[in-house]
Amino acid sequence: LAKTTQPISMDSYEGQEVNITCSHNNIATNDYITWYQQFPSQGPRFIIQGYKTKVTNEVASLFIPADRKSSTLSLPRVSLSDTAVYYCLVALRGNTGKLIFGQGTTLQVKP
Amino acid sequence: GAVVSQHPSRVICKSGTSVKIECRSLDFQATTMFWYRQFPKQSLMLMATSNEGSKATYEQGVEKDKFLINHASLTLSTLTVTSAHPEDSSFYICSARGPQGRGNTIYFGEGSWLTVV
């Protein structure tokens, strides 16, 4: 399972776009990149998943460069409720579901 | 709604007693589930892989005799913390891979707070 590196914390203000970058230099050919969000005292919640280029859903976008050694989660126009810990994970899609979590990025959104 | 559900969400037990936490997959079968523990302001740490019908696989450093895992059916895995001590107090989370119809996503339970007094 590829190791990931993210900033420990980030601050933002309401209404701004937030970009969180994750480094995964040892990503394998068949690995997918998945981002989760976790609020205090709750289990992680799936945000988005991608393999290459760009993926967008109703809550976020995921940008993955051609070499796939990093990825960037983009949250448009954040609100106070987006204050949470964000985890970037790399794993083989279709595996049993075993995930190894890194430290995550604590995003603090200020009014 | 929740795809993976845990119960109880909070439990307090006395030191030396055992406590069981349940993890259920709703509307789908999960031959494999995972158990994590999380201390305050720390990341999730994988404890073990729960395999339906067979023994669990524990991560290095996790005491299998202390954290008993039973995966007796395709929708239920249980974690029993035996002879609990205050240092076992933590947030325990389970996960399972959802069905193909739900994008093959890995879902997490709501988590269970264990406090040992």
mmCIF file with all atom_site columns, N, CA and C in Angstrom, chain A residues 36 38-46 49 87 91-104, chain B residues 10 32 34 36 38 42-44 46 49 59 91 93 95-97 103-111 113:
data_model
loop_
_atom_site.group_PDB
_atom_site.id
_atom_site.type_symbol
_atom_site.label_atom_id
_atom_site.label_alt_id
_atom_site.label_comp_id
_atom_site.label_asym_id
_atom_site.label_entity_id
_atom_site.label_seq_id
_atom_site.pdbx_PDB_ins_code
_atom_site.Cartn_x
_atom_site.Cartn_y
_atom_site.Cartn_z
_atom_site.occupancy
_atom_site.B_iso_or_equiv
_atom_site.pdbx_formal_charge
_atom_site.auth_seq_id
_atom_site.auth_comp_id
_atom_site.auth_asym_id
_atom_site.auth_atom_id
_atom_site.pdbx_PDB_model_num
ATOM 1   N N  . TYR A 1 36  ? -11.226 10.816 1.807  1.00 0.00 ? 36  TYR A N  1
ATOM 2   C CA . TYR A 1 36  ? -12.271 10.694 2.811  1.00 0.00 ? 36  TYR A CA 1
ATOM 3   C C  . TYR A 1 36  ? -12.278 11.934 3.693  1.00 0.00 ? 36  TYR A C  1
ATOM 4   N N  . GLN A 1 38  ? -13.513 13.263 7.591  1.00 0.00 ? 38  GLN A N  1
ATOM 5   C CA . GLN A 1 38  ? -13.924 12.773 8.905  1.00 0.00 ? 38  GLN A CA 1
ATOM 6   C C  . GLN A 1 38  ? -14.200 13.937 9.845  1.00 0.00 ? 38  GLN A C  1
ATOM 7   N N  . PHE A 1 39  ? -15.398 13.912 10.410 1.00 0.00 ? 39  PHE A N  1
ATOM 8   C CA . PHE A 1 39  ? -15.764 14.857 11.457 1.00 0.00 ? 39  PHE A CA 1
ATOM 9   C C  . PHE A 1 39  ? -15.470 14.214 12.801 1.00 0.00 ? 39  PHE A C  1
ATOM 10  N N  . PRO A 1 40  ? -15.304 15.017 13.835 1.00 0.00 ? 40  PRO A N  1
ATOM 11  C CA . PRO A 1 40  ? -15.040 14.455 15.168 1.00 0.00 ? 40  PRO A CA 1
ATOM 12  C C  . PRO A 1 40  ? -16.100 13.448 15.583 1.00 0.00 ? 40  PRO A C  1
ATOM 13  N N  . SER A 1 41  ? -15.649 12.354 16.130 1.00 0.00 ? 41  SER A N  1
ATOM 14  C CA . SER A 1 41  ? -16.516 11.300 16.653 1.00 0.00 ? 41  SER A CA 1
ATOM 15  C C  . SER A 1 41  ? -17.420 10.673 15.594 1.00 0.00 ? 41  SER A C  1
ATOM 16  N N  . GLN A 1 42  ? -16.964 10.683 14.359 1.00 0.00 ? 42  GLN A N  1
ATOM 17  C CA . GLN A 1 42  ? -17.697 10.003 13.291 1.00 0.00 ? 42  GLN A CA 1
ATOM 18  C C  . GLN A 1 42  ? -16.719 9.177  12.462 1.00 0.00 ? 42  GLN A C  1
ATOM 19  N N  . GLY A 1 43  ? -17.237 8.181  11.766 1.00 0.00 ? 43  GLY A N  1
ATOM 20  C CA . GLY A 1 43  ? -16.397 7.426  10.860 1.00 0.00 ? 43  GLY A CA 1
ATOM 21  C C  . GLY A 1 43  ? -16.110 8.232  9.601  1.00 0.00 ? 43  GLY A C  1
ATOM 22  N N  . PRO A 1 44  ? -15.039 7.906  8.893  1.00 0.00 ? 44  PRO A N  1
ATOM 23  C CA . PRO A 1 44  ? -14.722 8.621  7.650  1.00 0.00 ? 44  PRO A CA 1
ATOM 24  C C  . PRO A 1 44  ? -15.837 8.472  6.619  1.00 0.00 ? 44  PRO A C  1
ATOM 25  N N  . ARG A 1 45  ? -15.990 9.523  5.824  1.00 0.00 ? 45  ARG A N  1
ATOM 26  C CA . ARG A 1 45  ? -17.022 9.541  4.785  1.00 0.00 ? 45  ARG A CA 1
ATOM 27  C C  . ARG A 1 45  ? -16.364 9.706  3.439  1.00 0.00 ? 45  ARG A C  1
ATOM 28  N N  . PHE A 1 46  ? -16.730 8.878  2.488  1.00 0.00 ? 46  PHE A N  1
ATOM 29  C CA . PHE A 1 46  ? -16.173 8.930  1.138  1.00 0.00 ? 46  PHE A CA 1
ATOM 30  C C  . PHE A 1 46  ? -16.494 10.264 0.475  1.00 0.00 ? 46  PHE A C  1
ATOM 31  N N  . GLN A 1 49  ? -13.125 9.625  -5.679 1.00 0.00 ? 49  GLN A N  1
ATOM 32  C CA . GLN A 1 49  ? -12.100 8.659  -6.059 1.00 0.00 ? 49  GLN A CA 1
ATOM 33  C C  . GLN A 1 49  ? -11.728 8.865  -7.517 1.00 0.00 ? 49  GLN A C  1
ATOM 34  N N  . TYR A 1 87  ? -8.531  12.832 4.493  1.00 0.00 ? 87  TYR A N  1
ATOM 35  C CA . TYR A 1 87  ? -7.528  11.786 4.295  1.00 0.00 ? 87  TYR A CA 1
ATOM 36  C C  . TYR A 1 87  ? -7.424  11.417 2.815  1.00 0.00 ? 87  TYR A C  1
ATOM 37  N N  . ALA A 1 91  ? -4.961  2.838  -2.854 1.00 0.00 ? 91  ALA A N  1
ATOM 38  C CA . ALA A 1 91  ? -5.126  1.389  -2.724 1.00 0.00 ? 91  ALA A CA 1
ATOM 39  C C  . ALA A 1 91  ? -5.602  0.811  -4.032 1.00 0.00 ? 91  ALA A C  1
ATOM 40  N N  . LEU A 1 92  ? -5.391  -0.470 -4.136 1.00 0.00 ? 92  LEU A N  1
ATOM 41  C CA . LEU A 1 92  ? -5.820  -1.177 -5.330 1.00 0.00 ? 92  LEU A CA 1
ATOM 42  C C  . LEU A 1 92  ? -7.331  -1.238 -5.355 1.00 0.00 ? 92  LEU A C  1
ATOM 43  N N  . ARG A 1 93  ? -7.915  -0.734 -6.424 1.00 0.00 ? 93  ARG A N  1
ATOM 44  C CA . ARG A 1 93  ? -9.366  -0.778 -6.523 1.00 0.00 ? 93  ARG A CA 1
ATOM 45  C C  . ARG A 1 93  ? -9.829  -2.222 -6.662 1.00 0.00 ? 93  ARG A C  1
ATOM 46  N N  . GLY A 1 94  ? -10.857 -2.537 -5.937 1.00 0.00 ? 94  GLY A N  1
ATOM 47  C CA . GLY A 1 94  ? -11.360 -3.894 -5.994 1.00 0.00 ? 94  GLY A CA 1
ATOM 48  C C  . GLY A 1 94  ? -10.665 -4.822 -5.025 1.00 0.00 ? 94  GLY A C  1
ATOM 49  N N  . ASN A 1 95  ? -9.760  -4.262 -4.212 1.00 0.00 ? 95  ASN A N  1
ATOM 50  C CA . ASN A 1 95  ? -9.161  -5.137 -3.192 1.00 0.00 ? 95  ASN A CA 1
ATOM 51  C C  . ASN A 1 95  ? -10.190 -5.352 -2.099 1.00 0.00 ? 95  ASN A C  1
ATOM 52  N N  . THR A 1 96  ? -9.778  -6.038 -1.077 1.00 0.00 ? 96  THR A N  1
ATOM 53  C CA . THR A 1 96  ? -10.727 -6.390 -0.015 1.00 0.00 ? 96  THR A CA 1
ATOM 54  C C  . THR A 1 96  ? -11.291 -5.169 0.698  1.00 0.00 ? 96  THR A C  1
ATOM 55  N N  . GLY A 1 97  ? -10.572 -4.069 0.635  1.00 0.00 ? 97  GLY A N  1
ATOM 56  C CA . GLY A 1 97  ? -11.035 -2.885 1.333  1.00 0.00 ? 97  GLY A CA 1
ATOM 57  C C  . GLY A 1 97  ? -10.066 -2.429 2.405  1.00 0.00 ? 97  GLY A C  1
ATOM 58  N N  . LYS A 1 98  ? -8.913  -3.069 2.471  1.00 0.00 ? 98  LYS A N  1
ATOM 59  C CA . LYS A 1 98  ? -7.921  -2.714 3.486  1.00 0.00 ? 98  LYS A CA 1
ATOM 60  C C  . LYS A 1 98  ? -7.302  -1.365 3.141  1.00 0.00 ? 98  LYS A C  1
ATOM 61  N N  . LEU A 1 99  ? -7.370  -0.463 4.079  1.00 0.00 ? 99  LEU A N  1
ATOM 62  C CA . LEU A 1 99  ? -6.829  0.880  3.886  1.00 0.00 ? 99  LEU A CA 1
ATOM 63  C C  . LEU A 1 99  ? -5.892  1.235  5.023  1.00 0.00 ? 99  LEU A C  1
ATOM 64  N N  . ILE A 1 100 ? -4.787  1.852  4.674  1.00 0.00 ? 100 ILE A N  1
ATOM 65  C CA . ILE A 1 100 ? -3.848  2.337  5.677  1.00 0.00 ? 100 ILE A CA 1
ATOM 66  C C  . ILE A 1 100 ? -3.913  3.862  5.657  1.00 0.00 ? 100 ILE A C  1
ATOM 67  N N  . PHE A 1 101 ? -4.302  4.435  6.774  1.00 0.00 ? 101 PHE A N  1
ATOM 68  C CA . PHE A 1 101 ? -4.475  5.878  6.849  1.00 0.00 ? 101 PHE A CA 1
ATOM 69  C C  . PHE A 1 101 ? -3.182  6.587  7.214  1.00 0.00 ? 101 PHE A C  1
ATOM 70  N N  . GLY A 1 102 ? -2.948  7.696  6.538  1.00 0.00 ? 102 GLY A N  1
ATOM 71  C CA . GLY A 1 102 ? -1.879  8.598  6.938  1.00 0.00 ? 102 GLY A CA 1
ATOM 72  C C  . GLY A 1 102 ? -2.417  9.558  7.972  1.00 0.00 ? 102 GLY A C  1
ATOM 73  N N  . GLN A 1 103 ? -1.708  10.644 8.175  1.00 0.00 ? 103 GLN A N  1
ATOM 74  C CA . GLN A 1 103 ? -2.072  11.572 9.241  1.00 0.00 ? 103 GLN A CA 1
ATOM 75  C C  . GLN A 1 103 ? -3.259  12.453 8.885  1.00 0.00 ? 103 GLN A C  1
ATOM 76  N N  . GLY A 1 104 ? -3.530  12.633 7.610  1.00 0.00 ? 104 GLY A N  1
ATOM 77  C CA . GLY A 1 104 ? -4.651  13.468 7.207  1.00 0.00 ? 104 GLY A CA 1
ATOM 78  C C  . GLY A 1 104 ? -4.337  14.954 7.316  1.00 0.00 ? 104 GLY A C  1
ATOM 79  N N  . ARG B 2 10  ? -21.749 4.483  21.946 1.00 0.00 ? 10  ARG B N  1
ATOM 80  C CA . ARG B 2 10  ? -20.943 4.812  23.127 1.00 0.00 ? 10  ARG B CA 1
ATOM 81  C C  . ARG B 2 10  ? -21.149 3.743  24.184 1.00 0.00 ? 10  ARG B C  1
ATOM 82  N N  . THR B 2 32  ? -15.484 -9.594 4.070  1.00 0.00 ? 32  THR B N  1
ATOM 83  C CA . THR B 2 32  ? -14.343 -9.011 4.776  1.00 0.00 ? 32  THR B CA 1
ATOM 84  C C  . THR B 2 32  ? -14.732 -7.671 5.361  1.00 0.00 ? 32  THR B C  1
ATOM 85  N N  . PHE B 2 34  ? -13.188 -4.607 8.358  1.00 0.00 ? 34  PHE B N  1
ATOM 86  C CA . PHE B 2 34  ? -11.959 -4.139 8.980  1.00 0.00 ? 34  PHE B CA 1
ATOM 87  C C  . PHE B 2 34  ? -12.280 -3.377 10.257 1.00 0.00 ? 34  PHE B C  1
ATOM 88  N N  . TYR B 2 36  ? -10.696 -0.610 13.030 1.00 0.00 ? 36  TYR B N  1
ATOM 89  C CA . TYR B 2 36  ? -9.704  0.418  13.303 1.00 0.00 ? 36  TYR B CA 1
ATOM 90  C C  . TYR B 2 36  ? -9.924  0.960  14.710 1.00 0.00 ? 36  TYR B C  1
ATOM 91  N N  . GLN B 2 38  ? -8.968  4.642  16.939 1.00 0.00 ? 38  GLN B N  1
ATOM 92  C CA . GLN B 2 38  ? -8.505  6.009  16.733 1.00 0.00 ? 38  GLN B CA 1
ATOM 93  C C  . GLN B 2 38  ? -8.477  6.715  18.070 1.00 0.00 ? 38  GLN B C  1
ATOM 94  N N  . GLN B 2 42  ? -5.676  11.774 16.518 1.00 0.00 ? 42  GLN B N  1
ATOM 95  C CA . GLN B 2 42  ? -4.777  10.916 15.755 1.00 0.00 ? 42  GLN B CA 1
ATOM 96  C C  . GLN B 2 42  ? -5.527  10.286 14.599 1.00 0.00 ? 42  GLN B C  1
ATOM 97  N N  . SER B 2 43  ? -4.770  9.671  13.721 1.00 0.00 ? 43  SER B N  1
ATOM 98  C CA . SER B 2 43  ? -5.379  9.031  12.567 1.00 0.00 ? 43  SER B CA 1
ATOM 99  C C  . SER B 2 43  ? -5.920  7.653  12.927 1.00 0.00 ? 43  SER B C  1
ATOM 100 N N  . LEU B 2 44  ? -6.602  7.058  11.977 1.00 0.00 ? 44  LEU B N  1
ATOM 101 C CA . LEU B 2 44  ? -7.107  5.703  12.198 1.00 0.00 ? 44  LEU B CA 1
ATOM 102 C C  . LEU B 2 44  ? -5.966  4.710  12.093 1.00 0.00 ? 44  LEU B C  1
ATOM 103 N N  . LEU B 2 46  ? -5.276  0.684  11.674 1.00 0.00 ? 46  LEU B N  1
ATOM 104 C CA . LEU B 2 46  ? -5.880  -0.599 11.351 1.00 0.00 ? 46  LEU B CA 1
ATOM 105 C C  . LEU B 2 46  ? -5.496  -1.626 12.398 1.00 0.00 ? 46  LEU B C  1
ATOM 106 N N  . THR B 2 49  ? -8.224  -7.506 10.197 1.00 0.00 ? 49  THR B N  1
ATOM 107 C CA . THR B 2 49  ? -9.133  -7.835 9.101  1.00 0.00 ? 49  THR B CA 1
ATOM 108 C C  . THR B 2 49  ? -10.023 -8.965 9.565  1.00 0.00 ? 49  THR B C  1
ATOM 109 N N  . GLU B 2 59  ? -3.090  -6.979 12.725 1.00 0.00 ? 59  GLU B N  1
ATOM 110 C CA . GLU B 2 59  ? -1.913  -6.194 12.370 1.00 0.00 ? 59  GLU B CA 1
ATOM 111 C C  . GLU B 2 59  ? -0.851  -6.370 13.466 1.00 0.00 ? 59  GLU B C  1
ATOM 112 N N  . PHE B 2 91  ? -11.758 5.260  20.234 1.00 0.00 ? 91  PHE B N  1
ATOM 113 C CA . PHE B 2 91  ? -12.835 5.280  19.248 1.00 0.00 ? 91  PHE B CA 1
ATOM 114 C C  . PHE B 2 91  ? -12.579 4.129  18.289 1.00 0.00 ? 91  PHE B C  1
ATOM 115 N N  . ILE B 2 93  ? -13.699 1.899  14.977 1.00 0.00 ? 93  ILE B N  1
ATOM 116 C CA . ILE B 2 93  ? -14.431 2.081  13.721 1.00 0.00 ? 93  ILE B CA 1
ATOM 117 C C  . ILE B 2 93  ? -14.276 0.830  12.862 1.00 0.00 ? 93  ILE B C  1
ATOM 118 N N  . SER B 2 95  ? -15.160 -1.020 8.925  1.00 0.00 ? 95  SER B N  1
ATOM 119 C CA . SER B 2 95  ? -15.412 -0.680 7.521  1.00 0.00 ? 95  SER B CA 1
ATOM 120 C C  . SER B 2 95  ? -15.635 -1.940 6.707  1.00 0.00 ? 95  SER B C  1
ATOM 121 N N  . ALA B 2 96  ? -16.246 -1.743 5.541  1.00 0.00 ? 96  ALA B N  1
ATOM 122 C CA . ALA B 2 96  ? -16.470 -2.851 4.623  1.00 0.00 ? 96  ALA B CA 1
ATOM 123 C C  . ALA B 2 96  ? -16.601 -2.285 3.222  1.00 0.00 ? 96  ALA B C  1
ATOM 124 N N  . ARG B 2 97  ? -16.252 -3.082 2.249  1.00 0.00 ? 97  ARG B N  1
ATOM 125 C CA . ARG B 2 97  ? -16.410 -2.647 0.863  1.00 0.00 ? 97  ARG B CA 1
ATOM 126 C C  . ARG B 2 97  ? -17.857 -2.858 0.453  1.00 0.00 ? 97  ARG B C  1
ATOM 127 N N  . GLY B 2 103 ? -20.834 1.602  -6.379 1.00 0.00 ? 103 GLY B N  1
ATOM 128 C CA . GLY B 2 103 ? -19.533 2.118  -6.794 1.00 0.00 ? 103 GLY B CA 1
ATOM 129 C C  . GLY B 2 103 ? -18.356 1.429  -6.159 1.00 0.00 ? 103 GLY B C  1
ATOM 130 N N  . ASN B 2 104 ? -18.609 0.290  -5.534 1.00 0.00 ? 104 ASN B N  1
ATOM 131 C CA . ASN B 2 104 ? -17.493 -0.464 -4.965 1.00 0.00 ? 104 ASN B CA 1
ATOM 132 C C  . ASN B 2 104 ? -16.751 0.333  -3.891 1.00 0.00 ? 104 ASN B C  1
ATOM 133 N N  . THR B 2 105 ? -17.438 1.278  -3.297 1.00 0.00 ? 105 THR B N  1
ATOM 134 C CA . THR B 2 105 ? -16.821 2.170  -2.316 1.00 0.00 ? 105 THR B CA 1
ATOM 135 C C  . THR B 2 105 ? -16.641 1.470  -0.983 1.00 0.00 ? 105 THR B C  1
ATOM 136 N N  . ILE B 2 106 ? -15.617 1.862  -0.255 1.00 0.00 ? 106 ILE B N  1
ATOM 137 C CA . ILE B 2 106 ? -15.407 1.353  1.092  1.00 0.00 ? 106 ILE B CA 1
ATOM 138 C C  . ILE B 2 106 ? -16.168 2.267  2.050  1.00 0.00 ? 106 ILE B C  1
ATOM 139 N N  . TYR B 2 107 ? -17.033 1.665  2.858  1.00 0.00 ? 107 TYR B N  1
ATOM 140 C CA . TYR B 2 107 ? -17.855 2.415  3.785  1.00 0.00 ? 107 TYR B CA 1
ATOM 141 C C  . TYR B 2 107 ? -17.395 2.173  5.217  1.00 0.00 ? 107 TYR B C  1
ATOM 142 N N  . PHE B 2 108 ? -17.524 3.227  5.999  1.00 0.00 ? 108 PHE B N  1
ATOM 143 C CA . PHE B 2 108 ? -17.158 3.137  7.404  1.00 0.00 ? 108 PHE B CA 1
ATOM 144 C C  . PHE B 2 108 ? -18.393 3.256  8.278  1.00 0.00 ? 108 PHE B C  1
ATOM 145 N N  . GLY B 2 109 ? -18.324 2.580  9.413  1.00 0.00 ? 109 GLY B N  1
ATOM 146 C CA . GLY B 2 109 ? -19.389 2.727  10.385 1.00 0.00 ? 109 GLY B CA 1
ATOM 147 C C  . GLY B 2 109 ? -19.280 4.064  11.094 1.00 0.00 ? 109 GLY B C  1
ATOM 148 N N  . GLU B 2 110 ? -20.260 4.323  11.939 1.00 0.00 ? 110 GLU B N  1
ATOM 149 C CA . GLU B 2 110 ? -20.303 5.606  12.639 1.00 0.00 ? 110 GLU B CA 1
ATOM 150 C C  . GLU B 2 110 ? -19.271 5.694  13.757 1.00 0.00 ? 110 GLU B C  1
ATOM 151 N N  . GLY B 2 111 ? -18.727 4.560  14.123 1.00 0.00 ? 111 GLY B N  1
ATOM 152 C CA . GLY B 2 111 ? -17.749 4.531  15.196 1.00 0.00 ? 111 GLY B CA 1
ATOM 153 C C  . GLY B 2 111 ? -18.381 4.249  16.543 1.00 0.00 ? 111 GLY B C  1
ATOM 154 N N  . TRP B 2 113 ? -17.488 4.742  20.696 1.00 0.00 ? 113 TRP B N  1
ATOM 155 C CA . TRP B 2 113 ? -16.606 5.262  21.744 1.00 0.00 ? 113 TRP B CA 1
ATOM 156 C C  . TRP B 2 113 ? -16.613 4.290  22.917 1.00 0.00 ? 113 TRP B C  1
#
